[in-house]
Coordinates of C-alpha atoms in Angstrom, one line a residue:
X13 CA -35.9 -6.6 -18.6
X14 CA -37.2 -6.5 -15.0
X15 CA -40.3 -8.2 -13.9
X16 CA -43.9 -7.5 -14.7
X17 CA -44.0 -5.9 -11.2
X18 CA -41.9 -3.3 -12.0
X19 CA -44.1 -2.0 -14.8
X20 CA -45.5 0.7 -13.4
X21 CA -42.1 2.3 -12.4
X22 CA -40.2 1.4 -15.7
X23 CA -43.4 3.6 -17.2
X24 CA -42.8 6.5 -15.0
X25 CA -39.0 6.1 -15.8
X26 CA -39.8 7.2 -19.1
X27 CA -41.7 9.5 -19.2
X28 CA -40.2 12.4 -17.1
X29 CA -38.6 14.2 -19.9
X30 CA -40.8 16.8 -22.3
X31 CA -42.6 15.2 -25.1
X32 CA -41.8 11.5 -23.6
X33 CA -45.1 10.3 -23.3
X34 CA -45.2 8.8 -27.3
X35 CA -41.4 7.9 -26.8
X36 CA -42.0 5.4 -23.4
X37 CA -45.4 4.0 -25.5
X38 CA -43.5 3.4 -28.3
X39 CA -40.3 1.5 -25.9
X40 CA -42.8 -0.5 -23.9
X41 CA -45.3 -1.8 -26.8
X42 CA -48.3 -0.1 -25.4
X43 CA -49.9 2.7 -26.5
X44 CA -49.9 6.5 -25.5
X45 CA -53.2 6.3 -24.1
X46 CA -51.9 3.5 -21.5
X47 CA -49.0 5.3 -20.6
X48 CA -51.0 8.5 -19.6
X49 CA -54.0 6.5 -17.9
X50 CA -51.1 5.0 -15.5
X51 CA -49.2 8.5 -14.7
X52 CA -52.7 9.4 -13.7
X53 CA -53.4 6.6 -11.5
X54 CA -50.1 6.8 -10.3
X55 CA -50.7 11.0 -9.7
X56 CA -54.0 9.6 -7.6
X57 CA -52.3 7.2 -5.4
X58 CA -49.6 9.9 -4.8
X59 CA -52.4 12.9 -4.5
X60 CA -50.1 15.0 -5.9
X61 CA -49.6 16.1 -9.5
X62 CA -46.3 14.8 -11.3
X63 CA -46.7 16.5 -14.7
X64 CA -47.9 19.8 -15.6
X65 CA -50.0 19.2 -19.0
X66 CA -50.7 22.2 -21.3
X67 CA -51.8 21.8 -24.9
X68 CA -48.3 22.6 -26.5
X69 CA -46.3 20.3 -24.1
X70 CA -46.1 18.0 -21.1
X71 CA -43.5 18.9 -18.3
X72 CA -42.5 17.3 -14.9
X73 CA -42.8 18.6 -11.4
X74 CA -40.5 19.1 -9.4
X75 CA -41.8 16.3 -7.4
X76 CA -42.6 14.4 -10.7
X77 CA -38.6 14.7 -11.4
X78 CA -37.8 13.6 -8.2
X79 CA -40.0 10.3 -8.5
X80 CA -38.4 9.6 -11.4
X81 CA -34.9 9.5 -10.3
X82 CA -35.8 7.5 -7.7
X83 CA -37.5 5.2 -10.0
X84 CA -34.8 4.8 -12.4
X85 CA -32.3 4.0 -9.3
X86 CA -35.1 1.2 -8.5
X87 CA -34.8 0.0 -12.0
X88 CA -31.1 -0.1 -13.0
X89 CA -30.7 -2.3 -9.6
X90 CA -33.6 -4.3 -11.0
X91 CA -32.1 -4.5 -13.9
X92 CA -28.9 -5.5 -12.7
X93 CA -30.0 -7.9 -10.4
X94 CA -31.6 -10.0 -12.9
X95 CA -28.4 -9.8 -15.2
X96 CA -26.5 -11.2 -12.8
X97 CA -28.7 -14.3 -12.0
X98 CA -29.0 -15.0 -15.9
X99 CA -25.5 -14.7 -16.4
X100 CA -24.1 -16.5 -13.1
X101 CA -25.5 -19.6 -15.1
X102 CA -24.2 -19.0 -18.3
X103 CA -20.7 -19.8 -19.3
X104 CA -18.6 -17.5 -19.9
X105 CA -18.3 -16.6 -23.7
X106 CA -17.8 -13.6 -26.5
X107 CA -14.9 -11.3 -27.1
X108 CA -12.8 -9.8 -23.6
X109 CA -11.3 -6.7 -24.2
X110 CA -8.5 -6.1 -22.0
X111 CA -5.3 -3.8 -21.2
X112 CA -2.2 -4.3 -19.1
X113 CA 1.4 -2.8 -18.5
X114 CA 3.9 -4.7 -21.1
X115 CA 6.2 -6.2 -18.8
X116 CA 3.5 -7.4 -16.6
X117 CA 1.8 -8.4 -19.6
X118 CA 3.9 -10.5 -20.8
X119 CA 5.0 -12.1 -17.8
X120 CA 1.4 -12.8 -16.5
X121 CA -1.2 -11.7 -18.3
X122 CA -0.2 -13.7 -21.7
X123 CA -0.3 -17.1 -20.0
X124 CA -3.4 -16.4 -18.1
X125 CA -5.3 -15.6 -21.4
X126 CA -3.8 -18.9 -22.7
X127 CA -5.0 -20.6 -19.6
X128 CA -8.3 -18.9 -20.0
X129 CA -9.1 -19.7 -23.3
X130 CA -8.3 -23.4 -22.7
X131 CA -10.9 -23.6 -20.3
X132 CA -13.1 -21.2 -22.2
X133 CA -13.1 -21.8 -25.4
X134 CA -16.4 -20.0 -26.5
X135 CA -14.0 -16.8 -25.5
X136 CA -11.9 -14.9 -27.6
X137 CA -9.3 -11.8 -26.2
X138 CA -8.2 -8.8 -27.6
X139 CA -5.6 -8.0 -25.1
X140 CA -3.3 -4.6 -25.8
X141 CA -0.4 -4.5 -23.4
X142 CA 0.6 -0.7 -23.5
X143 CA 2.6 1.2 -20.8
X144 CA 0.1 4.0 -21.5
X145 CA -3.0 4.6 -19.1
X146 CA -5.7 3.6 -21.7
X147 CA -8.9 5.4 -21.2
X148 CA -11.6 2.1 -20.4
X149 CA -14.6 3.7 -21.7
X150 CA -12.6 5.7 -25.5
X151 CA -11.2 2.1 -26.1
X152 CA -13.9 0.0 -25.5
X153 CA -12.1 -2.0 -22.6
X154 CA -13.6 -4.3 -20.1
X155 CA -10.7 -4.8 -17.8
X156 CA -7.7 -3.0 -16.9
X157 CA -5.0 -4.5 -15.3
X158 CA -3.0 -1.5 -12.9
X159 CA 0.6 -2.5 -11.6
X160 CA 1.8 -0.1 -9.4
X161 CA 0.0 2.8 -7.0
X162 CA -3.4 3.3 -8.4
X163 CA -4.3 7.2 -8.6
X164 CA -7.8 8.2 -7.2
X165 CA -10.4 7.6 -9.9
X166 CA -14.2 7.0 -10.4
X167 CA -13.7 3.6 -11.9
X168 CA -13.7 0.2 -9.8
X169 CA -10.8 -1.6 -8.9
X170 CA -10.2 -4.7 -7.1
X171 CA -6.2 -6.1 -5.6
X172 CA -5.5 -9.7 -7.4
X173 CA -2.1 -9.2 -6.1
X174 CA 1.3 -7.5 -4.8
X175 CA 4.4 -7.3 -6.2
X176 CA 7.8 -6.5 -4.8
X177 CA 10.6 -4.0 -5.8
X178 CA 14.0 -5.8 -6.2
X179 CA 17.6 -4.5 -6.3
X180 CA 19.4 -6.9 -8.7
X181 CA 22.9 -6.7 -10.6
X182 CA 24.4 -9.2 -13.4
X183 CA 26.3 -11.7 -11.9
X184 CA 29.4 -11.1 -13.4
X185 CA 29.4 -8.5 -10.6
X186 CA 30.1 -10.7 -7.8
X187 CA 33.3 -8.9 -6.7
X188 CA 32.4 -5.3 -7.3
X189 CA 29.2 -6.3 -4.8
X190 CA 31.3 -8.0 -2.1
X191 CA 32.0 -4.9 -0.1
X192 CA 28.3 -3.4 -0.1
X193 CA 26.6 -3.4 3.1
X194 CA 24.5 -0.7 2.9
X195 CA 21.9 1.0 0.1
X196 CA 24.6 4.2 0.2
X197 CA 27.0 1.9 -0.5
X198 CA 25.4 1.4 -4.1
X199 CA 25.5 5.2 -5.3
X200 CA 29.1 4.6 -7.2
X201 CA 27.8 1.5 -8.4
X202 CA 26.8 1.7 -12.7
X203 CA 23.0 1.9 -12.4
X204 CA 20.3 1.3 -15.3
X205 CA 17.5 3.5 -14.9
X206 CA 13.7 3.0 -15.9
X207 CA 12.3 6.3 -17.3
X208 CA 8.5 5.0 -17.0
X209 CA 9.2 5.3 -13.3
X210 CA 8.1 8.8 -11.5
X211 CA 11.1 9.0 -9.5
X212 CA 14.1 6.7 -11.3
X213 CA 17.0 8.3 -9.3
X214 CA 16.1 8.1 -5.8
X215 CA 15.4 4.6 -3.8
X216 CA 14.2 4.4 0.1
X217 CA 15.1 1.1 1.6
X218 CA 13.8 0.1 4.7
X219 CA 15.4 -2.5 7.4
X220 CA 13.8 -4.6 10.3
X221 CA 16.6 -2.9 12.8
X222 CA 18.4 -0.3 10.7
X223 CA 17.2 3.3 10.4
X224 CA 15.6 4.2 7.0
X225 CA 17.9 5.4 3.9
X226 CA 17.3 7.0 0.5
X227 CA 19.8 7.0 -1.9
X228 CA 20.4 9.0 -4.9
X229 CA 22.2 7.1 -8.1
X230 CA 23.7 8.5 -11.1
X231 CA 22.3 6.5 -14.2
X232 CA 24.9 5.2 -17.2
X233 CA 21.6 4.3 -18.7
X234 CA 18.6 5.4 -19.3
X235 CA 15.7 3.2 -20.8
X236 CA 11.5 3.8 -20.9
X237 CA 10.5 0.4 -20.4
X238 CA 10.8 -2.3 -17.7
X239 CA 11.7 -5.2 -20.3
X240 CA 14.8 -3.2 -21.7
X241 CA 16.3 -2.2 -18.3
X242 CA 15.6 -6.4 -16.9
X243 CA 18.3 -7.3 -20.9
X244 CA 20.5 -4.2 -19.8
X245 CA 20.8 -5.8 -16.6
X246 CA 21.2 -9.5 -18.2
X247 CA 24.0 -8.0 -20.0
X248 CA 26.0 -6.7 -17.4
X249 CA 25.5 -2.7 -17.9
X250 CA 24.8 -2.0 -14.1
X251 CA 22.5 -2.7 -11.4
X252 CA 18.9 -1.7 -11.2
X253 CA 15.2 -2.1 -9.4
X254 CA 13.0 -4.1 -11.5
X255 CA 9.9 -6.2 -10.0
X256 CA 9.7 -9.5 -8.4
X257 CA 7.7 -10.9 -11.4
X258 CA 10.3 -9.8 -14.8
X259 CA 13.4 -10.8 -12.5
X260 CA 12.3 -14.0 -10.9
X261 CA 13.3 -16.5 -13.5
X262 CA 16.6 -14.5 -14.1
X263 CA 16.8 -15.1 -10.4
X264 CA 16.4 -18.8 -10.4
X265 CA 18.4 -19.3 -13.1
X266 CA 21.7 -17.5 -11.7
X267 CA 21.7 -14.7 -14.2
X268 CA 20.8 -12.0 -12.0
X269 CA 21.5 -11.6 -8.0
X270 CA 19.5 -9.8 -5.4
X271 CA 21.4 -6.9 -3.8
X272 CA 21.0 -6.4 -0.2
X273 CA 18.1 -8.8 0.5
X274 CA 17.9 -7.8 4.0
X275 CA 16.6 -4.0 3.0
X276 CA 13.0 -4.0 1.6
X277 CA 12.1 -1.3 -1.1
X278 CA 8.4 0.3 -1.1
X279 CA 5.9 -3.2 -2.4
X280 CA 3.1 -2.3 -5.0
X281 CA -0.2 -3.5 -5.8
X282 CA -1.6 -5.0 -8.8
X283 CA -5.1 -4.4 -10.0
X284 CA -8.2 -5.3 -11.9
X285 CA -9.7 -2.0 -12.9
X286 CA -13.5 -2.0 -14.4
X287 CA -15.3 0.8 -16.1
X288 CA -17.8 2.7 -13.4
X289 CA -20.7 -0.1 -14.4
X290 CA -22.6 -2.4 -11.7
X291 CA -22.3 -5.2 -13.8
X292 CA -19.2 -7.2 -14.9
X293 CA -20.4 -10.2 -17.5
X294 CA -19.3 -13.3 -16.8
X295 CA -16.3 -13.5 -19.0
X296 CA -14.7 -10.2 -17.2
X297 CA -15.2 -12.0 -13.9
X298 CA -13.9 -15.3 -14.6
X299 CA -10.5 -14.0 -15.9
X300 CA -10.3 -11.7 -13.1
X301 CA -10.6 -14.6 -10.9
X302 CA -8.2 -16.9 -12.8
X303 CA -5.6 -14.2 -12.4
X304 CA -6.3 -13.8 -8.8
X305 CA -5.5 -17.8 -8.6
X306 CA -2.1 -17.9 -10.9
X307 CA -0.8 -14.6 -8.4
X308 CA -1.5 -16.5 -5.7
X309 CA 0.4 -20.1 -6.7
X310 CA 3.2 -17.6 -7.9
X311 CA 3.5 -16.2 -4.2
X312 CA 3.4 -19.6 -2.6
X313 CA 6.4 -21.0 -4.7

């Protein structure tokens, strides 16, 4: 609750509806009377009426309405403000609901809520990792995490990170990939495609020196999840694109080789995505920010 200060306003924020004046008594502990002695004082300072009053009902004016929206605007930042400075304080603690992509999830996300709750241990996480674009506000979800191109949307969204797109091939394809200097080069190459991509059969590259190319492959395979296509690819069906983050162990390791290193495909952005609210509690904020740190060691390795 805002301060004493704000009294007056959070009255007047009330009652602008019909009928409201026993509703805001009844929300604020005081009685009716109260309420309508300080619309009235408030009506003298203005010197200009804010409801119209007949016997059968109480109605706002058009200025009355106007006062009361900028009122309630006053309030919620109020409000809001003094949130935050209670909760800045407070560890962070209760149930996080969160979403991610599954591949991303796994990779990422899953040791960052272990991480998390090691350090927080008054937290709990109900994390669903779903390829499907969960609606935040249906499912009750605090955080989103977006890999990818975010669409235009009326929720918040903050980058923790980037990702890059890699061509990679088993490496029991060493000799079928000695000849390829080019992306065209890699059209009558075996391809796996991922189906959850838009656009899964055609690839721009970009070079520091060399012109542009797009190249159109013809899939052996066809798979609906980025996990599926990185064990395809372990497993020596064909080469595909798969992000910097599934393949870079496989990398490491040997198991999988990047194709062409010297043309780039189109990077992506990775995002913390919050419902259309001006206040994140503690717990949403402190995850967000231990993400934001684990992307950035990963980069720097």
């Amino acid at each position: 609750m805002a301060w004493a200060i704000c009294a007056g306003w959070r009255i007047s924020s009330l009652w602008w509806k019909p009928a409201r004046l026993t509703a805001a008594a009844e929300r604020l502990g005081i009685t009716k009377a109260v309420v309508s002695q300080q619309v009235a004082r408030l009506e003298r300072e203005c010197r200009t009426s804010l409801l119209v009053r007949t016997t059968r009902k109480v109605r706002t004016t058009e200025l009355g309405q106007a006062f009361y929206q900028r009122c309630a605007a006053i309030l919620r930042d109020t409000d809001d403000a003094f949130d935050a400075l209670t909760d800045t304080a407070a560890e962070p603690s209760g149930l996080l609901r969160l979403t991610a992509p599954l591949d991303y999830g796994v990779r990422v996300v899953v040791p960052a809520i272990a991480a998390f709750t090691r350090r927080y241990p008054a937290c709990k996480v109900d994390a669903i990792l779903s390829d499907q674009t969960l609606d935040l506000m249906t499912a009750n979800i605090e955080l989103a995490i977006r890999v990818g191109w975010l669409a235009e949307s009326s929720l918040q969204a903050r980058k923790i990170g980037a990702f890059r797109q890699l061509l990679v091939a088993p490496s029991t394809m060493t000799t079928q990939l000695a000849g390829l200097t080019a992306p065209q080069d890699i059209a009558a190459l075996p391809f796996v495609a991922n189906t959850a991509l838009r656009d899964h059969q055609r690839w721009h590259f970009a070079h520091a020196t060399h012109a542009p190319q797009s190249v159109d492959v013809q899939p052996g395979i066809f798979l609906d999840a980025t996990l599926a296509v990185r064990e395809a690819v372990c497993q020596g069906a064909g080469i595909s694109v798969l992000p910097d983050y599934v393949v870079a162990d496989d990398l490491a390791a040997g198991r999988l080789l990047h194709v062409l290193p010297q043309w780039q495909l189109p990077s992506g952005g990775i995002h913390a995505v919050f419902p259309a609210t001006r206040f994140r509690p503690a717990k949403v904020r402190a995850f967000v920010d231990l993400l934001l740190a684990l992307n950035a060691q990963q980069h720097e390795l």
